[in-house]
XYZ file of N, CA, C and O in Angstrom:
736
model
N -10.463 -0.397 -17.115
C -10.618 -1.802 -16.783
C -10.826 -1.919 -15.268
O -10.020 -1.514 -14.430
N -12.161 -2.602 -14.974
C -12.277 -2.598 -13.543
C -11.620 -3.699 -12.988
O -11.386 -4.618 -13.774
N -11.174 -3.868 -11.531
C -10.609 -4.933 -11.074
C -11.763 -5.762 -10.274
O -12.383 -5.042 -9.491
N -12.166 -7.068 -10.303
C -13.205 -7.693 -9.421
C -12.130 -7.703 -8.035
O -10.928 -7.900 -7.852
N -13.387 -7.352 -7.157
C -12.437 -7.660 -5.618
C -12.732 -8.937 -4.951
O -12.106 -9.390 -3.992
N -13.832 -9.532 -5.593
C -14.399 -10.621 -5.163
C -12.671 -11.961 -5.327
O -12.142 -12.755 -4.549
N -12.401 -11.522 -6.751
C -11.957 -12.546 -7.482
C -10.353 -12.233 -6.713
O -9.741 -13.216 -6.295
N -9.861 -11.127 -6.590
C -8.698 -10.684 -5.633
C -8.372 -11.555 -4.701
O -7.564 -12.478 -4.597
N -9.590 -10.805 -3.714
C -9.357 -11.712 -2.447
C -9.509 -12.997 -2.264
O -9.345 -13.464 -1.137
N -9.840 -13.778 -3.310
C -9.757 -15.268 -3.881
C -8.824 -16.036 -3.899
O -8.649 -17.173 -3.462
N -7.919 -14.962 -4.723
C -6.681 -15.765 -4.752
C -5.593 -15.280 -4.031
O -4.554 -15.941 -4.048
N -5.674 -13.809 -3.138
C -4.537 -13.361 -2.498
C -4.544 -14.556 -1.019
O -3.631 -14.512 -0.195
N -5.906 -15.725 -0.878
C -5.898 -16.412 -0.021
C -4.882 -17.524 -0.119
O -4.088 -18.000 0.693
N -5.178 -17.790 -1.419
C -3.944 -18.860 -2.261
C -2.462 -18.401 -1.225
O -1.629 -19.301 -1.116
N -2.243 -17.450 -0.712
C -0.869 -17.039 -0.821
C -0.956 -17.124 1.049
O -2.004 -16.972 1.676
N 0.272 -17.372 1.615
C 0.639 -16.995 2.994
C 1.139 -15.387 3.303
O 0.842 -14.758 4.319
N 1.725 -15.032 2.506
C 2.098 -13.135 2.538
C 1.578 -12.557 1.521
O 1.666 -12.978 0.368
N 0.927 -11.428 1.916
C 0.524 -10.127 1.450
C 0.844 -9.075 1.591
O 1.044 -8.760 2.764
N 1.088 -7.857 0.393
C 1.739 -6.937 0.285
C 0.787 -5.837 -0.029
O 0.449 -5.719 -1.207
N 0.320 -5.041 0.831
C -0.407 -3.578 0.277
C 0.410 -2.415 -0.134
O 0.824 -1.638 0.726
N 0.611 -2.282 -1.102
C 0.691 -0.386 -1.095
C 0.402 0.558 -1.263
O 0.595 0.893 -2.432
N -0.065 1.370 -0.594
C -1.169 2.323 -1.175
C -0.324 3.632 -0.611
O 0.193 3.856 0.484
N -0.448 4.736 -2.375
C -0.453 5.868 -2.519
C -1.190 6.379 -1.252
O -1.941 5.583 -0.687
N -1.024 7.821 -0.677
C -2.133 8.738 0.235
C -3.048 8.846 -0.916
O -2.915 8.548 -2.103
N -4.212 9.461 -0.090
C -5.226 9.898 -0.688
C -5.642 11.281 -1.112
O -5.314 12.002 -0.170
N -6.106 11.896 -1.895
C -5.670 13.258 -3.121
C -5.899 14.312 -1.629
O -6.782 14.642 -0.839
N -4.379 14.545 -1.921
C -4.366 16.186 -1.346
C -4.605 17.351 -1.524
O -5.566 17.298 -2.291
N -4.266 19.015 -1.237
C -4.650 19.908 -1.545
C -3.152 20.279 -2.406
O -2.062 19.710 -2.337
N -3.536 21.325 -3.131
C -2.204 21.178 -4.198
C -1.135 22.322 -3.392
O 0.089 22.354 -3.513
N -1.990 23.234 -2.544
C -0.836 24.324 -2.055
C -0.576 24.270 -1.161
O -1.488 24.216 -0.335
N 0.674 24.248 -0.732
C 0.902 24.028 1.003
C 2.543 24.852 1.042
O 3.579 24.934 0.382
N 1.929 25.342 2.271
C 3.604 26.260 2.332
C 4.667 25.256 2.064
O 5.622 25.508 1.329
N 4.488 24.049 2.699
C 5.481 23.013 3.070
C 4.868 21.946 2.525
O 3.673 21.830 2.799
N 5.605 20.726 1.477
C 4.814 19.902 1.128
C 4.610 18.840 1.851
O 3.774 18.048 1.416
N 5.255 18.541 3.056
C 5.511 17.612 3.612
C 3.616 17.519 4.680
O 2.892 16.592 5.046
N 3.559 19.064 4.786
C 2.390 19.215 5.782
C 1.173 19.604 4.926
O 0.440 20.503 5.337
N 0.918 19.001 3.793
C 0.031 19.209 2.671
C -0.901 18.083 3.471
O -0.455 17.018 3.899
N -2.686 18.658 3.621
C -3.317 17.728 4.013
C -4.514 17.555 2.822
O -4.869 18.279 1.892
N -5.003 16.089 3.373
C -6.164 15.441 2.564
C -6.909 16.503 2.763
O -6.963 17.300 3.699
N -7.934 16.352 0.976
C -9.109 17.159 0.871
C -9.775 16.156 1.122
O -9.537 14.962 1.302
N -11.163 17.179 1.105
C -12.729 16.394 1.104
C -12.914 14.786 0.587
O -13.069 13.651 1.040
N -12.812 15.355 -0.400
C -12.653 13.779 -1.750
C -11.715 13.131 -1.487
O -11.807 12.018 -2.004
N -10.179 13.372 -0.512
C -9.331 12.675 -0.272
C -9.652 11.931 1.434
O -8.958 11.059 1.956
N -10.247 12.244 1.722
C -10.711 11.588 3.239
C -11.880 10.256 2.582
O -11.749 9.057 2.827
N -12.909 10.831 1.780
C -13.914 9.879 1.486
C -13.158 8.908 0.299
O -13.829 7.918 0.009
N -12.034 9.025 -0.333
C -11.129 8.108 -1.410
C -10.491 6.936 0.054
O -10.760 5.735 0.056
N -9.859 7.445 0.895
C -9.392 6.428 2.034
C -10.033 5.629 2.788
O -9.641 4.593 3.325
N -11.191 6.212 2.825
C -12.808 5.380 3.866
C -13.215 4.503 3.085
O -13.731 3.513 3.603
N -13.089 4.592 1.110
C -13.673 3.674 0.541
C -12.613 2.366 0.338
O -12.945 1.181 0.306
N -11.339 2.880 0.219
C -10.469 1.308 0.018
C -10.421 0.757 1.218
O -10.266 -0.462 1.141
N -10.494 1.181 2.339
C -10.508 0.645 4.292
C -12.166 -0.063 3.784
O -12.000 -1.283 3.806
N -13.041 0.124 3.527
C -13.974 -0.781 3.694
C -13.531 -1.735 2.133
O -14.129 -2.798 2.300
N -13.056 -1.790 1.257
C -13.065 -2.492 0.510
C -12.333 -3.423 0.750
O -12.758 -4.510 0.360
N -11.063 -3.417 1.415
C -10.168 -3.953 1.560
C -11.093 -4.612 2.821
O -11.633 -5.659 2.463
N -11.369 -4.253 4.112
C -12.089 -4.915 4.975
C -13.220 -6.205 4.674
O -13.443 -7.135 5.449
N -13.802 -6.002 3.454
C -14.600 -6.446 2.919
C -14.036 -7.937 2.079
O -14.672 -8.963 1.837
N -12.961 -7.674 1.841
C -11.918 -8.614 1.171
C -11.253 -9.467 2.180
O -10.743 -10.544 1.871
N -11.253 -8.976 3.431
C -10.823 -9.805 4.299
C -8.838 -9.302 4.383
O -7.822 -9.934 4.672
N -9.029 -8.327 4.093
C -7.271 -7.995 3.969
C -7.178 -6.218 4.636
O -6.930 -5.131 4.116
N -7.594 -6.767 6.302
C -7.215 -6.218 6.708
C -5.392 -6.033 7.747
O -4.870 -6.742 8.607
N -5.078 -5.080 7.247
C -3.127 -5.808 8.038
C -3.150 -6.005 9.267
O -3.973 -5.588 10.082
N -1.841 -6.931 9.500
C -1.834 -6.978 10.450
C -0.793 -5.920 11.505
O -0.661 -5.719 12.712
N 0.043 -5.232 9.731
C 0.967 -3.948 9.981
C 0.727 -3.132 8.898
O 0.608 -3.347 7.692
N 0.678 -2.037 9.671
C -0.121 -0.585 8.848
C 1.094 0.292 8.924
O 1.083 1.120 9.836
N 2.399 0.255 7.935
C 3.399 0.869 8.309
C 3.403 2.633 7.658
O 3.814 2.594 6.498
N 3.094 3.971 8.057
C 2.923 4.785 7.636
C 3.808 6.058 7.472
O 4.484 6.177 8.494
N 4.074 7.086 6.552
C 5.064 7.739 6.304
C 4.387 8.795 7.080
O 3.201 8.962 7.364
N 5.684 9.605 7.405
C 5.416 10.626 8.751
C 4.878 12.004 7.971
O 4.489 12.923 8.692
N 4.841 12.187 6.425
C 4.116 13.413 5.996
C 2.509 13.667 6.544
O 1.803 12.673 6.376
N 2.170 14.244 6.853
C 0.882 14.688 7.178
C -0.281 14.322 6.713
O -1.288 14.106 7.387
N -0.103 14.198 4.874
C -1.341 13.401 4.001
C -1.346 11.846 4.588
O -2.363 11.391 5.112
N -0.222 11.130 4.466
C -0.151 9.693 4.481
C -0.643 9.446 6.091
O -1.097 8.328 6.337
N -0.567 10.565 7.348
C -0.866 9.999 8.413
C -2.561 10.392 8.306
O -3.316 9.771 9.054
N -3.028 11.226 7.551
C -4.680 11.550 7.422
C -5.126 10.401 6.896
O -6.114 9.820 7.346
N -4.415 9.967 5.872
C -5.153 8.391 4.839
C -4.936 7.287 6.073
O -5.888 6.542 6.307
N -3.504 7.127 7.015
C -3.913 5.884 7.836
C -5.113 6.282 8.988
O -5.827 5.484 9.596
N -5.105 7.505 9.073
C -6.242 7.306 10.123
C -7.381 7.269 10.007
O -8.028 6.817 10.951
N -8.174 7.796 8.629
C -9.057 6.920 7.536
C -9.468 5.597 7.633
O -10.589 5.104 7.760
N -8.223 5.052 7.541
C -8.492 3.548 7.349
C -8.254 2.855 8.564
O -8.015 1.664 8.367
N -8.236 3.325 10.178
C -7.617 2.946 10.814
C -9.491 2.641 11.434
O -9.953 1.636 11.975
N -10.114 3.831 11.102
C -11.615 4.012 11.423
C -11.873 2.585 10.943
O -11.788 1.616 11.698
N -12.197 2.503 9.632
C -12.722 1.169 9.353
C -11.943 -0.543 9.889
O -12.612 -1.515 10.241
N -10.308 -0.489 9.802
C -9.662 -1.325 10.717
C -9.630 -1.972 11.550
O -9.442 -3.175 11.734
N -9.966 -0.555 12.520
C -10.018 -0.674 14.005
C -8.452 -1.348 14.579
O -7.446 -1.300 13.871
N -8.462 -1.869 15.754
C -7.496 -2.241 16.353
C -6.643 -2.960 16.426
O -5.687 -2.978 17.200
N -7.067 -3.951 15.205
C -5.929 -4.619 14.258
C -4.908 -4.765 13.947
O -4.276 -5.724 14.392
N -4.262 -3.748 12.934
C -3.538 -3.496 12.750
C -2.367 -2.983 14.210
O -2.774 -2.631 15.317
N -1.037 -3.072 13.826
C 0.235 -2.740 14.741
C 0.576 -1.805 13.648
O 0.982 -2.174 12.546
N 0.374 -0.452 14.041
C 0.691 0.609 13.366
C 2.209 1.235 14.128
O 2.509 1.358 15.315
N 2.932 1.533 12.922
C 4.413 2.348 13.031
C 4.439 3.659 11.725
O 4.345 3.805 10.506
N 4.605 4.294 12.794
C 5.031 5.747 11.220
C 6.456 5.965 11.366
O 7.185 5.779 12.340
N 6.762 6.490 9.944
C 8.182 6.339 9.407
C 8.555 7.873 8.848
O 8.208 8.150 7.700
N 9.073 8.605 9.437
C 9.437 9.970 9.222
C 10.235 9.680 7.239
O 9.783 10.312 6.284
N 11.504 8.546 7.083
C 11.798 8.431 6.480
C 11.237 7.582 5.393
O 11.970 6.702 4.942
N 10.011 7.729 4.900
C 9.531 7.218 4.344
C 8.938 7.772 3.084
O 8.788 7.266 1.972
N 8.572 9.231 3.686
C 8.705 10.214 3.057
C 9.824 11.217 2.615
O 9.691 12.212 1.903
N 11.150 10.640 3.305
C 12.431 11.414 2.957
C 13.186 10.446 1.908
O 13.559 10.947 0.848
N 13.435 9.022 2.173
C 14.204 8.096 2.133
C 13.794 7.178 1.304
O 14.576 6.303 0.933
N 12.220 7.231 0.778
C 11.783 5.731 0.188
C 12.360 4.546 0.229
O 12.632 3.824 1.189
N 12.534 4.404 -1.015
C 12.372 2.906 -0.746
C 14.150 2.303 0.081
O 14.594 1.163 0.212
N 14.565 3.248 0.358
C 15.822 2.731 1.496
C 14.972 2.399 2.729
O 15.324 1.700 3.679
N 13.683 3.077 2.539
C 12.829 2.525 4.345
C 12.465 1.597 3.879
O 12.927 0.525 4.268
N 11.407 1.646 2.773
C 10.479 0.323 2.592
C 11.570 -0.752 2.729
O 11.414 -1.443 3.736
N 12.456 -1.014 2.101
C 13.398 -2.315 2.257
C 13.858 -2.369 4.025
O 13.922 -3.441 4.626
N 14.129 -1.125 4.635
C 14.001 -1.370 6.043
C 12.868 -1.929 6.914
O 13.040 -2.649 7.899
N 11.934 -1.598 6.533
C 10.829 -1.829 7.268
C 10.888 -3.581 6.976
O 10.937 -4.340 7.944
N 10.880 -3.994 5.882
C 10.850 -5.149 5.744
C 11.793 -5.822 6.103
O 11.438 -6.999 6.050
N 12.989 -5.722 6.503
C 13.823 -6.402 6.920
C 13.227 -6.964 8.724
O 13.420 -7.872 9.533
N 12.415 -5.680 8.561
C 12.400 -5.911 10.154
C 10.770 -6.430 10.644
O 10.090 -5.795 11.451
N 10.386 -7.548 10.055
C 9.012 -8.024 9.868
C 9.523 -9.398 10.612
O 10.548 -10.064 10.465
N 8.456 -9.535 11.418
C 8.127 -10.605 11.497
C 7.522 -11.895 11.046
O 6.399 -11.818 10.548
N 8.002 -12.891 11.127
C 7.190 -14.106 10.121
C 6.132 -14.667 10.256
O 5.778 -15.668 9.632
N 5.269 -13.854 11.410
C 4.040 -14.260 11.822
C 3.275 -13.437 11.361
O 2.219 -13.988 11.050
N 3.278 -12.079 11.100
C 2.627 -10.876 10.044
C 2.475 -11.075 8.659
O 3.308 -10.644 7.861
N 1.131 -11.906 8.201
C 0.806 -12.493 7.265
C 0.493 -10.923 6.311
O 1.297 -10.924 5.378
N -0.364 -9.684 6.267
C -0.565 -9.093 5.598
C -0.094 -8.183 6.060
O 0.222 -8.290 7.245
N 0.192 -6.791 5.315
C 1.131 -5.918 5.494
C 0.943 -4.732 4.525
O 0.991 -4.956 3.316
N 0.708 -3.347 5.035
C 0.533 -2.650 4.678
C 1.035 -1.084 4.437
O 0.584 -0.328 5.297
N 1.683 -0.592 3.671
C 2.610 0.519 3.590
C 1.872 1.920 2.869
O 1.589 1.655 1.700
N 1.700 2.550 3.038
C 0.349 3.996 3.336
C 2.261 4.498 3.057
O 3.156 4.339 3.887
N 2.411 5.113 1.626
C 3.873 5.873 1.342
C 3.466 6.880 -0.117
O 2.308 7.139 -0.444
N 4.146 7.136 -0.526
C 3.611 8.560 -2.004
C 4.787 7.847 -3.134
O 5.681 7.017 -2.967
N 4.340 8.550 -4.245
C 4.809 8.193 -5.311
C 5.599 9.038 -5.853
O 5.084 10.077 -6.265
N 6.983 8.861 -6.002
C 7.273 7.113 -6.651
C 7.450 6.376 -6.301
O 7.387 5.406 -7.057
N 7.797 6.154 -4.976
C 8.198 5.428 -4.008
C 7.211 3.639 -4.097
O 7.591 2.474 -3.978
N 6.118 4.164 -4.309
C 4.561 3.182 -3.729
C 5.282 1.931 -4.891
O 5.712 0.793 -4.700
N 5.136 2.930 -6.323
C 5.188 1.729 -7.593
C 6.758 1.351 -7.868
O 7.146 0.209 -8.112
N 7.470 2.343 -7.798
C 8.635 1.389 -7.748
C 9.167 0.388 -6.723
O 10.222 -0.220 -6.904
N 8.397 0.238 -5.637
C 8.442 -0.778 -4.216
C 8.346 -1.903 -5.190
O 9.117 -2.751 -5.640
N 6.295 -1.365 -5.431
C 6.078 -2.640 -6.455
C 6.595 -3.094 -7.733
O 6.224 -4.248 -7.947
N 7.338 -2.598 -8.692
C 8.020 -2.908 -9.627
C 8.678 -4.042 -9.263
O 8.657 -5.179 -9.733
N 9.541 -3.324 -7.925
C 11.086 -4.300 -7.304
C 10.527 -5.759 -7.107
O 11.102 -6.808 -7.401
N 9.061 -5.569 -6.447
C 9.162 -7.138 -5.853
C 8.127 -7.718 -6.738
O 7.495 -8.692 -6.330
N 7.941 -7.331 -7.648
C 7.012 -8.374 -8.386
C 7.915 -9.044 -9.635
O 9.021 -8.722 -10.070
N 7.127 -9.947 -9.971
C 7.479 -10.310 -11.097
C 6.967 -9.567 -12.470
O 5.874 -9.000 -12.467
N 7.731 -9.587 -13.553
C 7.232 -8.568 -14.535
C 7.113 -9.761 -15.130
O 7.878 -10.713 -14.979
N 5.888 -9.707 -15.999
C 4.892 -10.589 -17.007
C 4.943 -9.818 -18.100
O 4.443 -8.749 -17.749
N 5.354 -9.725 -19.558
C 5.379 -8.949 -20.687
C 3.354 -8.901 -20.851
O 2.732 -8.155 -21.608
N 3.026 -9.466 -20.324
C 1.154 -9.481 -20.632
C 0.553 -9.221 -19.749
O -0.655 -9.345 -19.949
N 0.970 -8.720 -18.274
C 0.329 -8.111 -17.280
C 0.042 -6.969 -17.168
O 0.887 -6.243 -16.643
N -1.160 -6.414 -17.584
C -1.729 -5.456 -17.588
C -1.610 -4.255 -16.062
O -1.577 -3.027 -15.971
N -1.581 -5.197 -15.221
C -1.005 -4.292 -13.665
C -0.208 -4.509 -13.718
O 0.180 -4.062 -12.639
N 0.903 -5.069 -14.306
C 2.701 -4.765 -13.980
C 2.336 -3.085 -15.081
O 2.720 -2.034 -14.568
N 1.795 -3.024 -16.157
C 2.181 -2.256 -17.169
C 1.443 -0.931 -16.334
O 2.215 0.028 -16.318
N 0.423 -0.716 -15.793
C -0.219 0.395 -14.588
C 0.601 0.727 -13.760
O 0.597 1.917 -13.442
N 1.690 -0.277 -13.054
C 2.773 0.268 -12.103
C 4.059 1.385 -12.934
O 4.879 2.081 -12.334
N 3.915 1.280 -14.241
C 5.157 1.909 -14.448
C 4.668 3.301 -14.891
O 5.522 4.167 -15.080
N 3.186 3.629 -15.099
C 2.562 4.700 -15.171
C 2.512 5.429 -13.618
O 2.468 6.658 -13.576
N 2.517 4.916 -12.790
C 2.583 5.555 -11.142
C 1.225 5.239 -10.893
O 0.391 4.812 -11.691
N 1.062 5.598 -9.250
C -0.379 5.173 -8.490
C -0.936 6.578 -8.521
O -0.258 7.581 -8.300
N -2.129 6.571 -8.791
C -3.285 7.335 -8.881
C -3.421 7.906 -7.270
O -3.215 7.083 -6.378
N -3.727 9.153 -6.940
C -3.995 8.753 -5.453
C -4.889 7.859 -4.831
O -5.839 7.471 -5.512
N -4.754 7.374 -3.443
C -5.585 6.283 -2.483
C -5.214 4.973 -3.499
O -5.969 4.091 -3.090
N -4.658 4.582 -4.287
C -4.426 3.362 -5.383
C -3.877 2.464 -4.778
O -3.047 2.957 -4.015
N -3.903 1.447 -4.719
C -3.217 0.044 -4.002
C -2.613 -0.537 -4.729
O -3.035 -0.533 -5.885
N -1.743 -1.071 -4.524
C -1.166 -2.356 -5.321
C -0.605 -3.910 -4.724
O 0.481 -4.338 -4.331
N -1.615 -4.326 -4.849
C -1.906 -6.186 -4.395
C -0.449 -7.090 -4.875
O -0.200 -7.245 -6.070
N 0.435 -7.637 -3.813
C 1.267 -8.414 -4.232
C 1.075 -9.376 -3.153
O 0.477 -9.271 -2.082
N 1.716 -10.332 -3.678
C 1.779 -11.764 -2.565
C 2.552 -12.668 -2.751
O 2.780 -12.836 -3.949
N 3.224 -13.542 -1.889
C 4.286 -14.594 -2.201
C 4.242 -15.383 -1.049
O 3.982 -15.010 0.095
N 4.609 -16.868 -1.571
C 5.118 -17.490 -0.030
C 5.516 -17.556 0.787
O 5.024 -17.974 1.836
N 7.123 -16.944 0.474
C 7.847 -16.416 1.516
C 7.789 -15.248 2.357
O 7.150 -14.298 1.906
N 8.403 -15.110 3.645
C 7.966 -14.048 4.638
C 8.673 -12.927 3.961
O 9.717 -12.943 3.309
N 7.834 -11.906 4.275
C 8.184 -10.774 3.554
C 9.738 -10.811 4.216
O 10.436 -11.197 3.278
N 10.458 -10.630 5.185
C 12.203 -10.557 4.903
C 12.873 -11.395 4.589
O 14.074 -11.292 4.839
N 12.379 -12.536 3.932
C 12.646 -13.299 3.082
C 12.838 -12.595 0.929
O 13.344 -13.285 0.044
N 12.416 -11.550 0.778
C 11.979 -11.641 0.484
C 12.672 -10.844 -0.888
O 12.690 -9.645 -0.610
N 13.336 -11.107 -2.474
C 13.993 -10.495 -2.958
C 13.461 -9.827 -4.223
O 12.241 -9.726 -4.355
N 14.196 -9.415 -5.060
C 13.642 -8.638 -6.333
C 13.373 -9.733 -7.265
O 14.021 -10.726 -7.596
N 11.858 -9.113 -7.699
C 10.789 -9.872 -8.112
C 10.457 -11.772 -7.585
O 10.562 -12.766 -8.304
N 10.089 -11.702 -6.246
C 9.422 -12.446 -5.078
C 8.203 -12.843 -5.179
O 7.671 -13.914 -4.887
N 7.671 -11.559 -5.769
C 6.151 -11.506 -5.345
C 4.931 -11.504 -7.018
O 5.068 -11.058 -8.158
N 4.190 -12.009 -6.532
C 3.514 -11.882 -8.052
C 2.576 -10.520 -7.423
O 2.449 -10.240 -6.231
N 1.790 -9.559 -8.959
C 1.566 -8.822 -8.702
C -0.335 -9.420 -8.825
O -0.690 -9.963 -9.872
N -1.108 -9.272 -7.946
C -2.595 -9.731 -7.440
C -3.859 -8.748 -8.323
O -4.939 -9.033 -8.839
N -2.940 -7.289 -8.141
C -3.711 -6.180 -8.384
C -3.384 -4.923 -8.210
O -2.558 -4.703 -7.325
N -3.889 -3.846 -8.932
C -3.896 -2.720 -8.826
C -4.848 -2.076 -8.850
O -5.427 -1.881 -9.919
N -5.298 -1.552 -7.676
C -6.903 -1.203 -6.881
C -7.007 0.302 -6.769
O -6.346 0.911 -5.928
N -7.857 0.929 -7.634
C -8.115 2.512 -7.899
C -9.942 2.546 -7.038
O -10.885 1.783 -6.832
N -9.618 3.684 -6.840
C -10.839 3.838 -5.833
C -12.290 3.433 -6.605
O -13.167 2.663 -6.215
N -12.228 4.109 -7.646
C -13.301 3.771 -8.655
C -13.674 1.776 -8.713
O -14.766 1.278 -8.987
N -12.644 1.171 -8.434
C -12.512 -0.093 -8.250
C -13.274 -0.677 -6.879
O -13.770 -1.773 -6.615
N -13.117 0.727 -6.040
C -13.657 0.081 -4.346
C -15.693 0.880 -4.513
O -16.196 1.144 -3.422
N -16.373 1.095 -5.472
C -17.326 1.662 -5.768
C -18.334 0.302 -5.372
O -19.554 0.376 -5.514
């Protein structure tokens, strides 16, 4: 099932906060250390295509918060190309140690003027973020994709009124779940 991006960024306008999360983009499978596992070929050109899709949508962040493993800092700097200077980028050593004890940190510590917002973290971490803050719909086809996990480079579109540290379990409705094949 493809997602329209036209129709996305339509209604993620409807909303004052936006929530990105996106998986890294497909790594190499062997690495002495997994932490220093870097993007392949296909995983550099999977990150260049959601940075222009998302650009294209008009949802570019205004915080690009990134985990300190090696893949997730190759995917923000991917997308940092298409970005550009935008974004207020922070990397998070514990993000990749700690999940979602950071993600709930990071958000505590947002400002209410940072309308879109973006978290570049690995899975499980990415979809159970999104589980927490969305609302579950028994007929939502992307709530039911989050509990399968994110694909690599995969996004997942949430949004709500309130400022993200405002912001509690299931807050947010879920917009989308954006697979690269989606940013084609």
């Amino acid at each position: 099932m493809s997602v329209n991006l036209t129709k996305v960024a339509k209604v993620a306008r409807k909303y004052e906060y936006v929530l990105i999360l996106m998986r890294h983009a497909k790594t190499e499978k062997n690495a002495d250390d997994d932490e220093h596992r870097e993007l392949t070929d296909k995983g550099r050109k999977q990150a260049k295509k959601v940075a222009k899709a998302l650009d294209g949508m008009g949802m570019v962040p205004d915080v690009l918060a990134v985990s300190g493993a090696k893949r997730a800092r190759q995917t923000a700097d991917r997308l940092l190309k298409i970005f550009g200077d935008k974004p207020e980028v922070t990397y998070h050593k514990r993000l990749y140690t700690d999940g979602m004890s950071e993600v709930s940190q990071i958000f505590s510590n947002l400002k209410k003027k940072k309308k879109i917002v973006m978290i570049v973290g690995h899975e499980p971490t990415m979809s159970e973020a999104a589980q927490w803050w969305s609302h579950a719909n028994a007929q939502d086809s992307a709530f039911d994709m989050l509990q399968l996990g994110l694909s690599p480079a995969s996004c997942v579109i949430l949004a709500a009124h309130k400022p993200f540290n405002q912001w509690d379990l299931h807050e947010a409705d879920v917009l989308a779940v954006v697979t690269v094949k989606d940013c084609d």
